[in-house]
Amino acid sequence: MKDAFSPANLGVMSKLTTPIKVQELIGSLSFNQGKRLSPVQVLEQRRADCLEAAVFAHAVFQFHGIDSFLIDLRAVHDEDHILCAYKSGSHLGAVAQSKFLHLRFRSPVYKTGRDLVMSYFEHYFNFFGELSLREFSVPIRLKKGGPWLSDPKETIKLEQYLDTVRHFKVDLPEKPLPKVSKERFWREILILPEGTRVGKEYRKEVRSREH
């Protein structure tokens, strides 16, 4: 692993000794909407989307010997989301990058992966206010020191691989779930990409959020 990162970036990683420090660094990154990046490039370019941030966090946790793994969250009428779950004793927490405030960090207070995933459910909605989380994957661990650290093509391969791994369905009631309130909608959104379509009941503040 040390061969992949520059001395300066190894110095940065050496200071990320706790999950909250990892989350703080991820939270300081620009949201990447361009080409796929490797963990090395994430540090060099200071940007990442949710997949790239989760893979970067996985690399940092491996560097510090913290047990961690990726979880792929699947959604309907929405983007998928990737978490990097970490273990603290017998409990699980997570770090993540997201356009939504409460799709990011979780403290290690969850006993199972399902419990951790379901803590995201009420906050996982699309730009039309629909709760959209439907499935979550088995834990995914990457080989320590592999080419995925520096090769962005490996990030692309991982993205494709996530479509093939086993996923579990979220148990939902038969009746449709209510949409989120306008207040919650805007309280959760941190990043609204320019040109994003928003449900008509939430459109009042779109212009101010884009600029």
Short mmCIF file of the C-alpha atoms (twelve columns), coordinates in Angstrom:
data_MODEL
# 
_entry.id   MODEL 
# 
loop_
_atom_site.group_PDB 
_atom_site.id 
_atom_site.type_symbol 
_atom_site.label_atom_id 
_atom_site.label_alt_id 
_atom_site.label_comp_id 
_atom_site.label_asym_id 
_atom_site.label_seq_id 
_atom_site.Cartn_x 
_atom_site.Cartn_y 
_atom_site.Cartn_z 
_atom_site.pdbx_PDB_model_num 
ATOM 1   C CA . MET A 1   0.000   0.000   0.000   1 
ATOM 2   C CA . LYS A 2   2.801   2.425   0.851   1 
ATOM 3   C CA . ASP A 3   4.183   2.100   -2.680  1 
ATOM 4   C CA . ALA A 4   0.970   3.485   -4.186  1 
ATOM 5   C CA . PHE A 5   0.839   6.790   -2.292  1 
ATOM 6   C CA . SER A 6   3.343   9.646   -2.289  1 
ATOM 7   C CA . PRO A 7   5.141   10.474  0.984   1 
ATOM 8   C CA . ALA A 8   2.987   13.595  1.327   1 
ATOM 9   C CA . ASN A 9   -0.248  11.646  0.922   1 
ATOM 10  C CA . LEU A 10  0.962   8.917   3.270   1 
ATOM 11  C CA . GLY A 11  1.440   11.714  5.783   1 
ATOM 12  C CA . VAL A 12  -2.179  12.754  5.280   1 
ATOM 13  C CA . MET A 13  -3.400  9.174   5.644   1 
ATOM 14  C CA . SER A 14  -1.346  8.602   8.788   1 
ATOM 15  C CA . LYS A 15  -3.334  11.359  10.507  1 
ATOM 16  C CA . LEU A 16  -6.715  9.817   9.636   1 
ATOM 17  C CA . THR A 17  -6.657  7.601   12.694  1 
ATOM 18  C CA . THR A 18  -10.393 7.520   13.444  1 
ATOM 19  C CA . PRO A 19  -13.553 7.125   11.340  1 
ATOM 20  C CA . ILE A 20  -14.696 10.658  12.136  1 
ATOM 21  C CA . LYS A 21  -11.384 12.052  10.845  1 
ATOM 22  C CA . VAL A 22  -11.851 10.054  7.647   1 
ATOM 23  C CA . GLN A 23  -15.380 11.451  7.324   1 
ATOM 24  C CA . GLU A 24  -14.182 15.003  7.911   1 
ATOM 25  C CA . LEU A 25  -11.665 14.698  5.096   1 
ATOM 26  C CA . ILE A 26  -14.271 13.157  2.779   1 
ATOM 27  C CA . GLY A 27  -16.670 15.953  3.697   1 
ATOM 28  C CA . SER A 28  -14.053 18.517  2.646   1 
ATOM 29  C CA . LEU A 29  -13.750 17.048  -0.861  1 
ATOM 30  C CA . SER A 30  -15.514 18.438  -3.906  1 
ATOM 31  C CA . PHE A 31  -18.185 16.136  -5.304  1 
ATOM 32  C CA . ASN A 32  -16.708 14.490  -8.389  1 
ATOM 33  C CA . GLN A 33  -18.966 14.499  -11.441 1 
ATOM 34  C CA . GLY A 34  -16.212 13.680  -13.936 1 
ATOM 35  C CA . LYS A 35  -14.101 10.647  -14.792 1 
ATOM 36  C CA . ARG A 36  -13.623 7.801   -12.321 1 
ATOM 37  C CA . LEU A 37  -10.816 8.252   -9.775  1 
ATOM 38  C CA . SER A 38  -8.644  5.879   -7.761  1 
ATOM 39  C CA . PRO A 39  -7.951  6.449   -4.032  1 
ATOM 40  C CA . VAL A 40  -4.566  7.958   -4.944  1 
ATOM 41  C CA . GLN A 41  -6.267  10.418  -7.305  1 
ATOM 42  C CA . VAL A 42  -8.918  11.246  -4.712  1 
ATOM 43  C CA . LEU A 43  -6.181  12.582  -2.431  1 
ATOM 44  C CA . GLU A 44  -4.311  14.296  -5.250  1 
ATOM 45  C CA . GLN A 45  -7.357  15.979  -6.786  1 
ATOM 46  C CA . ARG A 46  -9.392  16.434  -3.599  1 
ATOM 47  C CA . ARG A 47  -12.664 15.272  -5.108  1 
ATOM 48  C CA . ALA A 48  -14.759 12.115  -5.001  1 
ATOM 49  C CA . ASP A 49  -18.270 10.812  -5.528  1 
ATOM 50  C CA . CYS A 50  -19.799 8.246   -3.175  1 
ATOM 51  C CA . LEU A 51  -18.101 5.200   -4.748  1 
ATOM 52  C CA . GLU A 52  -14.678 6.828   -4.900  1 
ATOM 53  C CA . ALA A 53  -14.977 8.146   -1.346  1 
ATOM 54  C CA . ALA A 54  -16.016 4.730   -0.013  1 
ATOM 55  C CA . VAL A 55  -13.088 3.017   -1.744  1 
ATOM 56  C CA . PHE A 56  -10.721 5.704   -0.459  1 
ATOM 57  C CA . ALA A 57  -12.047 5.231   3.088   1 
ATOM 58  C CA . HIS A 58  -11.580 1.465   2.729   1 
ATOM 59  C CA . ALA A 59  -7.931  2.108   1.802   1 
ATOM 60  C CA . VAL A 60  -7.417  4.367   4.826   1 
ATOM 61  C CA . PHE A 61  -8.993  1.850   7.188   1 
ATOM 62  C CA . GLN A 62  -6.772  -0.904  5.760   1 
ATOM 63  C CA . PHE A 63  -3.757  1.373   6.267   1 
ATOM 64  C CA . HIS A 64  -4.630  1.676   9.964   1 
ATOM 65  C CA . GLY A 65  -5.680  -1.956  10.426  1 
ATOM 66  C CA . ILE A 66  -9.369  -1.130  10.969  1 
ATOM 67  C CA . ASP A 67  -11.750 -3.831  9.748   1 
ATOM 68  C CA . SER A 68  -13.971 -2.366  7.045   1 
ATOM 69  C CA . PHE A 69  -15.973 -3.288  3.961   1 
ATOM 70  C CA . LEU A 70  -18.128 -1.738  1.252   1 
ATOM 71  C CA . ILE A 71  -21.931 -1.924  1.086   1 
ATOM 72  C CA . ASP A 72  -23.798 -1.101  -2.115  1 
ATOM 73  C CA . LEU A 73  -27.234 0.442   -1.622  1 
ATOM 74  C CA . ARG A 74  -29.657 0.108   -4.532  1 
ATOM 75  C CA . ALA A 75  -32.493 2.528   -5.130  1 
ATOM 76  C CA . VAL A 76  -35.518 2.909   -7.392  1 
ATOM 77  C CA . HIS A 77  -35.884 6.125   -9.446  1 
ATOM 78  C CA . ASP A 78  -32.678 7.319   -7.805  1 
ATOM 79  C CA . GLU A 79  -28.906 6.902   -7.740  1 
ATOM 80  C CA . ASP A 80  -27.320 3.993   -5.906  1 
ATOM 81  C CA . HIS A 81  -25.157 4.811   -2.881  1 
ATOM 82  C CA . ILE A 82  -21.971 3.216   -1.515  1 
ATOM 83  C CA . LEU A 83  -20.968 3.060   2.140   1 
ATOM 84  C CA . CYS A 84  -17.678 2.104   3.711   1 
ATOM 85  C CA . ALA A 85  -18.736 0.305   6.874   1 
ATOM 86  C CA . TYR A 86  -16.228 -0.069  9.693   1 
ATOM 87  C CA . LYS A 87  -16.115 -2.212  12.809  1 
ATOM 88  C CA . SER A 88  -15.605 -0.967  16.343  1 
ATOM 89  C CA . GLY A 89  -15.652 -3.963  18.643  1 
ATOM 90  C CA . SER A 90  -18.879 -5.801  17.880  1 
ATOM 91  C CA . HIS A 91  -20.584 -2.752  16.382  1 
ATOM 92  C CA . LEU A 92  -20.732 -1.206  12.918  1 
ATOM 93  C CA . GLY A 93  -20.626 2.376   11.694  1 
ATOM 94  C CA . ALA A 94  -20.055 3.937   8.264   1 
ATOM 95  C CA . VAL A 95  -18.480 6.812   6.368   1 
ATOM 96  C CA . ALA A 96  -19.720 8.076   3.008   1 
ATOM 97  C CA . GLN A 97  -19.815 10.926  0.515   1 
ATOM 98  C CA . SER A 98  -23.232 12.175  -0.558  1 
ATOM 99  C CA . LYS A 99  -25.215 15.118  -1.881  1 
ATOM 100 C CA . PHE A 100 -27.485 14.538  1.132   1 
ATOM 101 C CA . LEU A 101 -26.482 15.379  4.702   1 
ATOM 102 C CA . HIS A 102 -27.712 12.261  6.471   1 
ATOM 103 C CA . LEU A 103 -26.464 9.780   3.886   1 
ATOM 104 C CA . ARG A 104 -22.943 10.283  5.218   1 
ATOM 105 C CA . PHE A 105 -21.509 9.324   8.628   1 
ATOM 106 C CA . ARG A 106 -22.830 6.777   11.108  1 
ATOM 107 C CA . SER A 107 -21.434 6.206   14.590  1 
ATOM 108 C CA . PRO A 108 -20.587 2.580   15.469  1 
ATOM 109 C CA . VAL A 109 -23.799 1.706   17.311  1 
ATOM 110 C CA . TYR A 110 -25.307 -0.885  14.945  1 
ATOM 111 C CA . LYS A 111 -25.160 -4.619  15.608  1 
ATOM 112 C CA . THR A 112 -25.780 -5.850  12.063  1 
ATOM 113 C CA . GLY A 113 -25.286 -4.687  8.507   1 
ATOM 114 C CA . ARG A 114 -29.051 -4.574  8.029   1 
ATOM 115 C CA . ASP A 115 -29.461 -2.323  11.064  1 
ATOM 116 C CA . LEU A 116 -26.778 -0.010  9.690   1 
ATOM 117 C CA . VAL A 117 -28.382 0.097   6.249   1 
ATOM 118 C CA . MET A 118 -31.869 0.754   7.603   1 
ATOM 119 C CA . SER A 119 -30.576 3.784   9.511   1 
ATOM 120 C CA . TYR A 120 -30.265 5.399   6.068   1 
ATOM 121 C CA . PHE A 121 -33.786 4.563   4.899   1 
ATOM 122 C CA . GLU A 122 -35.675 7.670   6.093   1 
ATOM 123 C CA . HIS A 123 -32.975 9.940   4.646   1 
ATOM 124 C CA . TYR A 124 -32.664 8.180   1.281   1 
ATOM 125 C CA . PHE A 125 -35.005 9.942   -1.117  1 
ATOM 126 C CA . ASN A 126 -34.840 11.269  -4.676  1 
ATOM 127 C CA . PHE A 127 -35.379 14.807  -5.938  1 
ATOM 128 C CA . PHE A 128 -39.111 14.117  -6.147  1 
ATOM 129 C CA . GLY A 129 -39.273 13.360  -2.410  1 
ATOM 130 C CA . GLU A 130 -39.811 9.604   -2.822  1 
ATOM 131 C CA . LEU A 131 -38.136 7.251   -0.336  1 
ATOM 132 C CA . SER A 132 -36.073 5.154   -2.708  1 
ATOM 133 C CA . LEU A 133 -33.817 2.625   -0.908  1 
ATOM 134 C CA . ARG A 134 -34.739 -0.922  -1.951  1 
ATOM 135 C CA . GLU A 135 -31.744 -3.278  -1.646  1 
ATOM 136 C CA . PHE A 136 -28.319 -3.623  -0.037  1 
ATOM 137 C CA . SER A 137 -25.374 -5.845  -0.886  1 
ATOM 138 C CA . VAL A 138 -23.329 -8.409  0.948   1 
ATOM 139 C CA . PRO A 139 -20.101 -7.008  2.464   1 
ATOM 140 C CA . ILE A 140 -17.384 -6.378  -0.134  1 
ATOM 141 C CA . ARG A 141 -13.727 -6.357  0.895   1 
ATOM 142 C CA . LEU A 142 -10.914 -5.373  -1.468  1 
ATOM 143 C CA . LYS A 143 -7.491  -6.992  -1.431  1 
ATOM 144 C CA . LYS A 144 -5.023  -4.988  0.617   1 
ATOM 145 C CA . GLY A 145 -2.408  -3.327  -1.554  1 
ATOM 146 C CA . GLY A 146 -4.066  -4.193  -4.864  1 
ATOM 147 C CA . PRO A 147 -3.987  -2.184  -8.114  1 
ATOM 148 C CA . TRP A 148 -7.311  -0.576  -7.157  1 
ATOM 149 C CA . LEU A 149 -5.357  1.891   -5.022  1 
ATOM 150 C CA . SER A 150 -3.884  3.745   -7.997  1 
ATOM 151 C CA . ASP A 151 -5.641  2.581   -11.171 1 
ATOM 152 C CA . PRO A 152 -8.968  4.312   -11.949 1 
ATOM 153 C CA . LYS A 153 -9.836  1.466   -14.330 1 
ATOM 154 C CA . GLU A 154 -10.131 -0.727  -11.241 1 
ATOM 155 C CA . THR A 155 -12.743 1.659   -9.848  1 
ATOM 156 C CA . ILE A 156 -14.728 1.208   -13.060 1 
ATOM 157 C CA . LYS A 157 -14.404 -2.579  -12.747 1 
ATOM 158 C CA . LEU A 158 -15.579 -2.398  -9.145  1 
ATOM 159 C CA . GLU A 159 -18.604 -0.347  -10.163 1 
ATOM 160 C CA . GLN A 160 -19.507 -3.049  -12.679 1 
ATOM 161 C CA . TYR A 161 -18.835 -5.807  -10.154 1 
ATOM 162 C CA . LEU A 162 -21.294 -4.268  -7.700  1 
ATOM 163 C CA . ASP A 163 -24.082 -5.062  -10.161 1 
ATOM 164 C CA . THR A 164 -23.252 -8.767  -9.934  1 
ATOM 165 C CA . VAL A 165 -22.975 -9.361  -6.180  1 
ATOM 166 C CA . ARG A 166 -25.818 -10.618 -4.041  1 
ATOM 167 C CA . HIS A 167 -28.241 -8.005  -2.733  1 
ATOM 168 C CA . PHE A 168 -30.943 -8.290  -0.086  1 
ATOM 169 C CA . LYS A 169 -34.310 -6.598  -0.429  1 
ATOM 170 C CA . VAL A 170 -35.559 -4.033  2.067   1 
ATOM 171 C CA . ASP A 171 -38.847 -5.235  3.582   1 
ATOM 172 C CA . LEU A 172 -41.502 -2.623  2.776   1 
ATOM 173 C CA . PRO A 173 -45.258 -2.372  3.410   1 
ATOM 174 C CA . GLU A 174 -47.642 -2.938  0.504   1 
ATOM 175 C CA . LYS A 175 -49.066 0.590   0.656   1 
ATOM 176 C CA . PRO A 176 -47.028 3.431   -0.909  1 
ATOM 177 C CA . LEU A 177 -44.823 5.364   1.485   1 
ATOM 178 C CA . PRO A 178 -45.485 9.094   2.002   1 
ATOM 179 C CA . LYS A 179 -43.150 11.608  0.407   1 
ATOM 180 C CA . VAL A 180 -40.808 13.613  2.601   1 
ATOM 181 C CA . SER A 181 -41.903 17.055  3.741   1 
ATOM 182 C CA . LYS A 182 -40.627 20.189  1.992   1 
ATOM 183 C CA . GLU A 183 -38.812 21.185  5.177   1 
ATOM 184 C CA . ARG A 184 -36.963 17.860  5.397   1 
ATOM 185 C CA . PHE A 185 -36.273 17.845  1.680   1 
ATOM 186 C CA . TRP A 186 -34.264 21.062  1.741   1 
ATOM 187 C CA . ARG A 187 -32.711 20.393  5.124   1 
ATOM 188 C CA . GLU A 188 -31.123 17.185  3.815   1 
ATOM 189 C CA . ILE A 189 -29.810 18.402  0.451   1 
ATOM 190 C CA . LEU A 190 -26.213 19.645  0.477   1 
ATOM 191 C CA . ILE A 191 -25.548 19.623  -3.267  1 
ATOM 192 C CA . LEU A 192 -28.089 20.258  -6.012  1 
ATOM 193 C CA . PRO A 193 -26.394 19.785  -9.399  1 
ATOM 194 C CA . GLU A 194 -27.334 22.463  -11.904 1 
ATOM 195 C CA . GLY A 195 -30.186 21.362  -14.129 1 
ATOM 196 C CA . THR A 196 -31.500 18.720  -11.726 1 
ATOM 197 C CA . ARG A 197 -35.235 18.095  -12.067 1 
ATOM 198 C CA . VAL A 198 -37.035 18.607  -8.761  1 
ATOM 199 C CA . GLY A 199 -40.601 17.657  -7.829  1 
ATOM 200 C CA . LYS A 200 -43.018 20.553  -8.301  1 
ATOM 201 C CA . GLU A 201 -43.918 20.709  -4.609  1 
ATOM 202 C CA . TYR A 202 -40.229 21.365  -3.790  1 
ATOM 203 C CA . ARG A 203 -39.299 23.824  -6.560  1 
ATOM 204 C CA . LYS A 204 -39.610 27.120  -4.710  1 
ATOM 205 C CA . GLU A 205 -35.992 27.169  -3.543  1 
ATOM 206 C CA . VAL A 206 -34.317 25.543  -6.553  1 
ATOM 207 C CA . ARG A 207 -32.826 28.729  -8.029  1 
ATOM 208 C CA . SER A 208 -31.167 29.809  -4.773  1 
ATOM 209 C CA . ARG A 209 -29.768 26.309  -4.202  1 
ATOM 210 C CA . GLU A 210 -28.083 26.135  -7.594  1 
ATOM 211 C CA . HIS A 211 -26.112 29.358  -7.183  1 
# 
